Coordinates of C-alpha atoms in Angstrom, one line a residue:
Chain A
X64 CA -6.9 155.3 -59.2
X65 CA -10.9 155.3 -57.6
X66 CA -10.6 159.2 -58.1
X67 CA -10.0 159.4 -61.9
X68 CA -12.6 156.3 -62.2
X69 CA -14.8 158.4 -60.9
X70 CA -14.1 161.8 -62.5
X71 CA -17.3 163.2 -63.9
X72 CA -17.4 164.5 -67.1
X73 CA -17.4 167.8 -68.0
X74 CA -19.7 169.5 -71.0
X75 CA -19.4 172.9 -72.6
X76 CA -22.5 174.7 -73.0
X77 CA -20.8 177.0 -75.9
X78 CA -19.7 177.4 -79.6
X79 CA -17.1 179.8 -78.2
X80 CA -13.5 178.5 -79.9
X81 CA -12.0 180.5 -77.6
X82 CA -13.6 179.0 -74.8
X83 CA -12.7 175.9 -76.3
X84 CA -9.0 176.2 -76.9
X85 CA -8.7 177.8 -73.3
X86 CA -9.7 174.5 -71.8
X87 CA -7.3 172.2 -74.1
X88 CA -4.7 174.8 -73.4
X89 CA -5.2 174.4 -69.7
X90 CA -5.5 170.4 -70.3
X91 CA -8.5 169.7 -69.3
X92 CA -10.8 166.9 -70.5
X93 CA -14.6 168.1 -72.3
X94 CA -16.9 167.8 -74.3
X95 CA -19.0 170.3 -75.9
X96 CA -23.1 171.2 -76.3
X97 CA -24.0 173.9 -78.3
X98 CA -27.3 175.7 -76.5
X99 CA -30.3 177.0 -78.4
X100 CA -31.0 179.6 -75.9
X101 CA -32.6 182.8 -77.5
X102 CA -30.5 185.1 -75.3
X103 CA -32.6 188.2 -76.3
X104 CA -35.8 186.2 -74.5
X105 CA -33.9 185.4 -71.7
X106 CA -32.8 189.1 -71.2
X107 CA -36.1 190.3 -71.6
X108 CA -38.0 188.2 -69.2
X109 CA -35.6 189.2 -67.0
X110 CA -35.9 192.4 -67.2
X111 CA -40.1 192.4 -67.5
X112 CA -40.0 190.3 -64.0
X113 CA -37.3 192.4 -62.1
X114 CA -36.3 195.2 -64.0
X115 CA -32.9 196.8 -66.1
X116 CA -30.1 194.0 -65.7
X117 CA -26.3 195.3 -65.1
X118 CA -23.6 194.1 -66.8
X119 CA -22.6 191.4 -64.4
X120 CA -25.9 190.1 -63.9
X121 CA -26.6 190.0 -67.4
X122 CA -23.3 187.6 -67.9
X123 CA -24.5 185.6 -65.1
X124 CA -28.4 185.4 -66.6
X125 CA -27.0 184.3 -69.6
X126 CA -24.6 181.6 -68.5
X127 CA -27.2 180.2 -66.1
X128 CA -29.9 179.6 -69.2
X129 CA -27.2 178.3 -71.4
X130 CA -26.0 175.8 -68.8
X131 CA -29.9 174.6 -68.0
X132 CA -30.8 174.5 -71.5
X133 CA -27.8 171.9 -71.6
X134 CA -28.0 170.1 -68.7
X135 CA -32.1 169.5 -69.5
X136 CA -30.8 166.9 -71.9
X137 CA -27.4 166.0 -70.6
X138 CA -26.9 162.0 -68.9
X139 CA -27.4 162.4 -64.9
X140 CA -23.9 163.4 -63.4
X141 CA -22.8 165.1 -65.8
X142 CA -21.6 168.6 -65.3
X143 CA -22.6 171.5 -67.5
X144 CA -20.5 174.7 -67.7
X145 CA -22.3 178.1 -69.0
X146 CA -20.5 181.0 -69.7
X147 CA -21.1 184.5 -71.0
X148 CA -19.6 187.7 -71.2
X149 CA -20.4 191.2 -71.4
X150 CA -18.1 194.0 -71.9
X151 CA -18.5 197.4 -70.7
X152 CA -17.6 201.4 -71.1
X153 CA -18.6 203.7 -68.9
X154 CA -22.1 201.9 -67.8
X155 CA -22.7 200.8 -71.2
X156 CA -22.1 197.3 -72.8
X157 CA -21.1 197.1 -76.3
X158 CA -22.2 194.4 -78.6
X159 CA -20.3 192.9 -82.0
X160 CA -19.7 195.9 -84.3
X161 CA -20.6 194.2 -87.2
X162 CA -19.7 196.7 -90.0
X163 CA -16.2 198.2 -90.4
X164 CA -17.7 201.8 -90.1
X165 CA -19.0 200.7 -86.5
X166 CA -16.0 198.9 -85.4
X167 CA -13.6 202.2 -86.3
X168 CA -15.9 204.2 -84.8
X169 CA -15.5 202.2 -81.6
X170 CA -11.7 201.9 -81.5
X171 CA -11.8 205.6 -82.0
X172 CA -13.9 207.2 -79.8
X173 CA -14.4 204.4 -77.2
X174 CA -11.3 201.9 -77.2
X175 CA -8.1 203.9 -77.8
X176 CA -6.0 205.4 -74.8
X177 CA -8.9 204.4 -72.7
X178 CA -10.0 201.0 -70.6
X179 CA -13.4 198.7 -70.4
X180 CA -14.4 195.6 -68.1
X181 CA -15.0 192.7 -69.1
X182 CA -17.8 191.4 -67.0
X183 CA -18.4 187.4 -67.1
X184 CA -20.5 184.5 -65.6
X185 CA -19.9 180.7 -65.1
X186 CA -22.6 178.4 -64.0
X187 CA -21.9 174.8 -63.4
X188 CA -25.1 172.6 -63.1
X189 CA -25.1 168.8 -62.4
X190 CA -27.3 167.2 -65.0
X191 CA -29.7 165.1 -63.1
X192 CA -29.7 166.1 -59.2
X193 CA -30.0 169.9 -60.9
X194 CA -27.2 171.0 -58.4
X195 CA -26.0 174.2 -59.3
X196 CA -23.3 176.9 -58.7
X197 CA -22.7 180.3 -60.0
X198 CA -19.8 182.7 -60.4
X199 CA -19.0 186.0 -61.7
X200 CA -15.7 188.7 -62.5
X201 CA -14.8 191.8 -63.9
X202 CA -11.8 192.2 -65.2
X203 CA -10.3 195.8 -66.3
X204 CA -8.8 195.7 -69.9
X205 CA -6.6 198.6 -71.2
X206 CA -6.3 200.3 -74.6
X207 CA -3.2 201.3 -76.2
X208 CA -3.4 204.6 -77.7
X209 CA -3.2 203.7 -81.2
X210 CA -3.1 205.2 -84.6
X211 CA -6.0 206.3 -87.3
X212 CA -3.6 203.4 -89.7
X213 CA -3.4 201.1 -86.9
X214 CA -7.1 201.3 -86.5
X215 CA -7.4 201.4 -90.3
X216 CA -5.5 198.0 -90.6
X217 CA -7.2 196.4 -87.9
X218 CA -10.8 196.9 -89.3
X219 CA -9.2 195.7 -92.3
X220 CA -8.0 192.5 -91.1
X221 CA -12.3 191.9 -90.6
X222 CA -11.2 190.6 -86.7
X223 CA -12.9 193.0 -84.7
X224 CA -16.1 192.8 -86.7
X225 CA -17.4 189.5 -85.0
X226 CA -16.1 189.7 -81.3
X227 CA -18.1 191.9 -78.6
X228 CA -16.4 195.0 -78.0
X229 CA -14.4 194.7 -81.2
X230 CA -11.5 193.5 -80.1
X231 CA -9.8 189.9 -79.6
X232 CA -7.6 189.8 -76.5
X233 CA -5.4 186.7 -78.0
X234 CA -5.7 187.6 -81.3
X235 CA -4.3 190.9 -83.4
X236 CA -5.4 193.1 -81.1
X237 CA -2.4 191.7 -78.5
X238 CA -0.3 194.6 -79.7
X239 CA -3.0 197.1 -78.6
X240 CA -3.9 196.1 -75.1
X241 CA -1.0 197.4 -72.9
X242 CA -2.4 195.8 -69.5
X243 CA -5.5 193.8 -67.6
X244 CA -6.4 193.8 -63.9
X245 CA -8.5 190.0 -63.2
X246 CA -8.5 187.2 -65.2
X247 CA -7.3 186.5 -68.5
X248 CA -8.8 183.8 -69.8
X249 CA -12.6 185.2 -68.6
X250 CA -11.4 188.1 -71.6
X251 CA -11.4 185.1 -74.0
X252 CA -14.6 184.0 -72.0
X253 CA -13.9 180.7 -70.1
X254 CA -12.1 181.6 -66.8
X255 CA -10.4 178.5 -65.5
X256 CA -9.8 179.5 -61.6
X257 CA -13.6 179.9 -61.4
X258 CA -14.2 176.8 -63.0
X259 CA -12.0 175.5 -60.4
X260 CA -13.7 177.0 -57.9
X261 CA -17.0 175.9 -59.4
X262 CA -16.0 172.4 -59.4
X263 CA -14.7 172.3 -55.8
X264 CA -18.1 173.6 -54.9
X265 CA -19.9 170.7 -56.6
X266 CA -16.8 167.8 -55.0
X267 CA -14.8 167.6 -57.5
X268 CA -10.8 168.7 -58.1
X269 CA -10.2 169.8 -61.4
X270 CA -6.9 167.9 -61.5
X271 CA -9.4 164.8 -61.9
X272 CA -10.1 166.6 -65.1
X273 CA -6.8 166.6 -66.4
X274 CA -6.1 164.2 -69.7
Chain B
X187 CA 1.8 199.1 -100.7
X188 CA 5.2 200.3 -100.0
X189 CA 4.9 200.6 -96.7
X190 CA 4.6 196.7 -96.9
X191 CA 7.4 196.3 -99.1
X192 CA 9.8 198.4 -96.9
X193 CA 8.5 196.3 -93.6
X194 CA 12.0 195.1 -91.9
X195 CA 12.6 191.3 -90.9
X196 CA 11.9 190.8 -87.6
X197 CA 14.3 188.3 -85.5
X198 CA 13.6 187.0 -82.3
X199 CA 16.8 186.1 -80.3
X200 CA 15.1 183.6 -77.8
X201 CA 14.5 179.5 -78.2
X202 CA 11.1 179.7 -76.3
X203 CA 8.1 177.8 -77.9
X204 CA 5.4 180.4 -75.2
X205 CA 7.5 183.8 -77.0
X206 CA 7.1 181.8 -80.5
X207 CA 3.9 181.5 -80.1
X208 CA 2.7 184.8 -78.1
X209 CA 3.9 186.3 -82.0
X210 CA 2.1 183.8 -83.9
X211 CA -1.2 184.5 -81.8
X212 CA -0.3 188.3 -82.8
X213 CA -0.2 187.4 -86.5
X214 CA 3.5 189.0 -86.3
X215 CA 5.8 187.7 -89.1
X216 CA 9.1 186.8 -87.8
X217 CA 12.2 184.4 -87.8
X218 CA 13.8 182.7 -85.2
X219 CA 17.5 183.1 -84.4
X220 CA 19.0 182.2 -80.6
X221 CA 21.4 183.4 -79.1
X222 CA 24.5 182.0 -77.4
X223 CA 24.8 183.9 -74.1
X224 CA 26.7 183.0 -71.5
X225 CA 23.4 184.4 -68.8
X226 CA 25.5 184.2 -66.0
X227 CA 28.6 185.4 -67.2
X228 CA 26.7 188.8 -68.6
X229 CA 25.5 189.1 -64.9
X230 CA 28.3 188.1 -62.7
X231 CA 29.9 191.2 -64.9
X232 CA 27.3 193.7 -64.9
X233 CA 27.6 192.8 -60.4
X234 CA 31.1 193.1 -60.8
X235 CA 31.3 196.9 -62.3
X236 CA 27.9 198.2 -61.1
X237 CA 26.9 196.3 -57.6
X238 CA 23.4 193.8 -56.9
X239 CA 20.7 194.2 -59.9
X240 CA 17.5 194.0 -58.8
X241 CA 15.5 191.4 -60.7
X242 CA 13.7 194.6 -63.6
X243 CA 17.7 195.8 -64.2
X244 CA 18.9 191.7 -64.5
X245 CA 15.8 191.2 -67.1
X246 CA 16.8 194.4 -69.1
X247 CA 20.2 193.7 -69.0
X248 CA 19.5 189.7 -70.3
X249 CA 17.3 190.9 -72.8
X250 CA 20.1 193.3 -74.1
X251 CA 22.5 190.6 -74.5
X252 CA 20.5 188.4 -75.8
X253 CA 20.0 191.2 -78.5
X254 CA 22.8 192.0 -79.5
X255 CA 24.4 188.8 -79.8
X256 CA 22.3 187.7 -82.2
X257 CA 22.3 191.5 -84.1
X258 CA 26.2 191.0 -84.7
X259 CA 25.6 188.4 -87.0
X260 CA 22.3 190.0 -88.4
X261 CA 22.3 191.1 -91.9
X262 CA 22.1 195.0 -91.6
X263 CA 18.4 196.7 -91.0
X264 CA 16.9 193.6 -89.6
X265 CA 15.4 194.3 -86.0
X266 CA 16.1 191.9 -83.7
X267 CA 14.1 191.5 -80.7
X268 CA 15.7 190.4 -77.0
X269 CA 13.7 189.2 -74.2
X270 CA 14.0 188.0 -70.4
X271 CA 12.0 187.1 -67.8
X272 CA 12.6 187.1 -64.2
X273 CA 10.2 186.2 -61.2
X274 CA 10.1 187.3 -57.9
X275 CA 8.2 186.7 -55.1
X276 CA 9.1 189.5 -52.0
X277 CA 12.3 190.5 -53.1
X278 CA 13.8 187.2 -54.2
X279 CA 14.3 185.9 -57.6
X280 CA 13.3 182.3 -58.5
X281 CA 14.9 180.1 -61.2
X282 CA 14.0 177.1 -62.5
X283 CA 13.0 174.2 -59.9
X284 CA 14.5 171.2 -62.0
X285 CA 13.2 168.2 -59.6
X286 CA 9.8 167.7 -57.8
X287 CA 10.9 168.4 -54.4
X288 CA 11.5 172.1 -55.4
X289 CA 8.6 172.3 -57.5
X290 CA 6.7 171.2 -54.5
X291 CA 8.2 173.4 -51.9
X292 CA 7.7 176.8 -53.6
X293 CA 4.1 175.9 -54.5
X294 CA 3.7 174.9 -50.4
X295 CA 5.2 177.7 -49.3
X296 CA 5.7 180.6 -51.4
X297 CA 2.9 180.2 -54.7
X298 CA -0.5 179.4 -53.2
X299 CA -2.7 182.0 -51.9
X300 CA 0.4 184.3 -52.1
X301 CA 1.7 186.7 -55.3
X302 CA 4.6 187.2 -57.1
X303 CA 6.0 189.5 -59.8
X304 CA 7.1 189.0 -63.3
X305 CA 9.9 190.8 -64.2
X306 CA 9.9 191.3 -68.0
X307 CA 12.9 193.4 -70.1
X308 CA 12.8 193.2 -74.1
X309 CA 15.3 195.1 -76.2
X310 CA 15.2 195.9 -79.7
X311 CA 18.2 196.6 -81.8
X312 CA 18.7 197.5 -85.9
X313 CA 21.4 195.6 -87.0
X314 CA 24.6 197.2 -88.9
X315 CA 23.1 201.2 -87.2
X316 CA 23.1 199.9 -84.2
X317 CA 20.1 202.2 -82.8
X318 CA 18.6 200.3 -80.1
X319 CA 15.4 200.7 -77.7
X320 CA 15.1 198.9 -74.4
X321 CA 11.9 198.6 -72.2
X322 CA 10.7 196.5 -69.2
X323 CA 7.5 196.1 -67.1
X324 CA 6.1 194.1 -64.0
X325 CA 3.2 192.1 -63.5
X326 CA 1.8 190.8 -60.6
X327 CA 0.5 187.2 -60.7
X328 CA -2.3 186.1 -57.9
X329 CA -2.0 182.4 -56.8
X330 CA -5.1 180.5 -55.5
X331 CA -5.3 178.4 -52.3
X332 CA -4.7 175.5 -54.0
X333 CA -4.8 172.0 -51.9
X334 CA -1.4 169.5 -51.4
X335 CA -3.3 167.1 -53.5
X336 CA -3.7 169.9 -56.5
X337 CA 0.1 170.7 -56.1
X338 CA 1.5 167.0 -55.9
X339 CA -0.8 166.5 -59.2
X340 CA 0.7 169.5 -60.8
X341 CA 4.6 168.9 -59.8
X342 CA 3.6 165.0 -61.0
X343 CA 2.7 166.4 -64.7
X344 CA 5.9 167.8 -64.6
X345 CA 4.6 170.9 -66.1
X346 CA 6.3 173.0 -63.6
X347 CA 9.8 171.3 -63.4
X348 CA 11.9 173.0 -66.5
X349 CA 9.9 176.9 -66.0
X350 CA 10.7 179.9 -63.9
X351 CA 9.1 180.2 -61.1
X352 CA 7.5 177.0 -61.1
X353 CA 4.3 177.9 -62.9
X354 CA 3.4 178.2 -66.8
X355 CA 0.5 181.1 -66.9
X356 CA -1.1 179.3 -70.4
X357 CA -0.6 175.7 -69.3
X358 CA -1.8 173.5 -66.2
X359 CA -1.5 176.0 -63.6
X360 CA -3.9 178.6 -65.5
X361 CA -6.6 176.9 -62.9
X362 CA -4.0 178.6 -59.8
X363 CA -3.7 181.5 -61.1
X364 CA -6.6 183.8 -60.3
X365 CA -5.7 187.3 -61.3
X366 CA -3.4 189.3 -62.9
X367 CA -2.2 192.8 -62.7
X368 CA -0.2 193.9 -65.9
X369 CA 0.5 192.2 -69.1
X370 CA -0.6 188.8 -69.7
X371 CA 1.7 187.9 -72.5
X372 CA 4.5 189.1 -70.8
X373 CA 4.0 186.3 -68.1
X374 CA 4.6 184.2 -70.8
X375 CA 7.7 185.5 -71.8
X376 CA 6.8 188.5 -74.9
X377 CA 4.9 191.2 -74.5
X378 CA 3.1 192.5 -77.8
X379 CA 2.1 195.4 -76.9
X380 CA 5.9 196.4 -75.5
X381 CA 6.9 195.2 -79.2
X382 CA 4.6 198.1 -80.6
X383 CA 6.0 200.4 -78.7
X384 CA 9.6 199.4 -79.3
X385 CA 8.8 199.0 -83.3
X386 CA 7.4 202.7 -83.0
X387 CA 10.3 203.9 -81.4
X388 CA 12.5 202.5 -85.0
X389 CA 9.9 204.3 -87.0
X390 CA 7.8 200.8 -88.0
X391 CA 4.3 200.3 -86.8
X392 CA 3.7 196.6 -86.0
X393 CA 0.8 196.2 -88.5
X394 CA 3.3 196.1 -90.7
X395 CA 4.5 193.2 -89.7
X396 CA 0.8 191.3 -89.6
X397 CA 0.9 188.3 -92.0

């Protein structure tokens, strides 16, 4: 088969586990580059050349440097996904919590019987020819109205503390998310359909990435 | 703690590995026990005495049965979960396409670029009281405009032959599925948050059940 001879390979531009067990679970063949971008740099160049960056531009910003920073040392041909996310409240993006004190105080008062978007960015960049695609989503995420104890015990459990917006979709925190509008996986941070959509853009199917 | 000590045993009356391991992914603690119903004797009954059921009546009343079958047998105070699924694209139910000509056809002609609903019913009953708490939801599923050479790729991994609907949500076809509207896990067959609710409604809050 001249197409799966000539299937490109893919590389991961993140240190995400998430992102990398929602691209085995979809069965798709990868390999993985850590960046060394300092994101805060990035953001602020940004922002001293064209001003306060939204959300979604933000996501996109950041998956763009971590894909070039990549693909400036990746073989020629080689495809380079980046991906960030951002999540939002109300016009303002929340970080990782941290401390237990911070993370409670978010389920409480922001999270709980309430909703956030999830804003996130893919860029795909051919190593070599520096061909390049970009693509970005929100996708609505909504809180359960839970309990002081069930707050308690999830701060407890130490999950929230290192995931942005202290919560993980496919993780504990499944019992407290009653619905999402968009795309799942871009919650966990590596939307597949885009990268499907990416890939098209740059010739490729993504079946020719299936093991 | 003895709100840990007093945590029931939660069953779950379904051979599923994507339900097994939606509650493993929550941290839940559980055992699996499945049931023996006779689907489509509980449903040519239920037309017989009450007319048609739609496909959100035909998940409930699978999910019931399901339930109790395995509850009669249950030593008392254990809670044992039921769940069913049902898909439907503009008013009619699919099943199972079982060979690669049906897989193929209802990707052609009613998956891509189109969307369907997931029907989703889960009961939960205490065994030996008998108190029981039934609840169902919908979720829409957006297919993208995937090509024939993506869908005879797909229907040849054989990923879609033995599901409902013709599409796993966590598998191959996460790169056709753009968008959801609803509960993701629920696509998959549980949904954790419904579980929450249901536990709540027997007085137990699901952190009690976190490993």
């Amino acid at each position: 088969m001249s197409e799966q001879m000539t299937a490109p390979r893919l590389l991961l531009a993140s240190a995400s586990p998430g992102r990398r067990r929602v691209l085995q679970d979809a069965g798709i063949r990868f390999d993985v580059q850590v960046s060394n971008v300092d994101e805060d740099a990035v953001l602020a160049a940004a922002v001293g050349q064209h001003g306060p960056q939204d959300a979604a531009a933000t996501a996109l910003l950041l998956a763009r440097a971590k894909a070039e920073d990549v693909a400036a040392a990746a073989p020629e041909g080689t495809l380079v996904l980046g991906c960030d996310s951002v999540f939002e409240i109300e016009g303002i993006a929340y970080g990782k919590p941290h401390t237990e004190q911070v993370a409670r105080d978010r389920w409480q008062q922001q999270l709980r019987g309430s909703a956030g978007v999830l804003h996130s960015g893919h860029w795909l960049i051919a190593a070599g020819s520096g061909a390049a695609h970009g693509m970005g989503s929100a996708t609505v995420v909504r809180f359960a109205e839970v309990t002081d104890a069930e707050i308690d015990a999830y701060v407890a459990s130490g999950e929230p503390l290192p995931c942005a917006g202290a919560f993980t979709i496919d993780g504990l925190a499944s019992a407290f998310i009653e619905s999402i509008e968009g795309n799942y996986q871009s919650v966990i941070g590596l939307d597949v359909s885009m990268l499907r959509n990416l890939l098209a853009r740059h010739g490729v199917a993504i079946t020719q990435l299936w093991k």
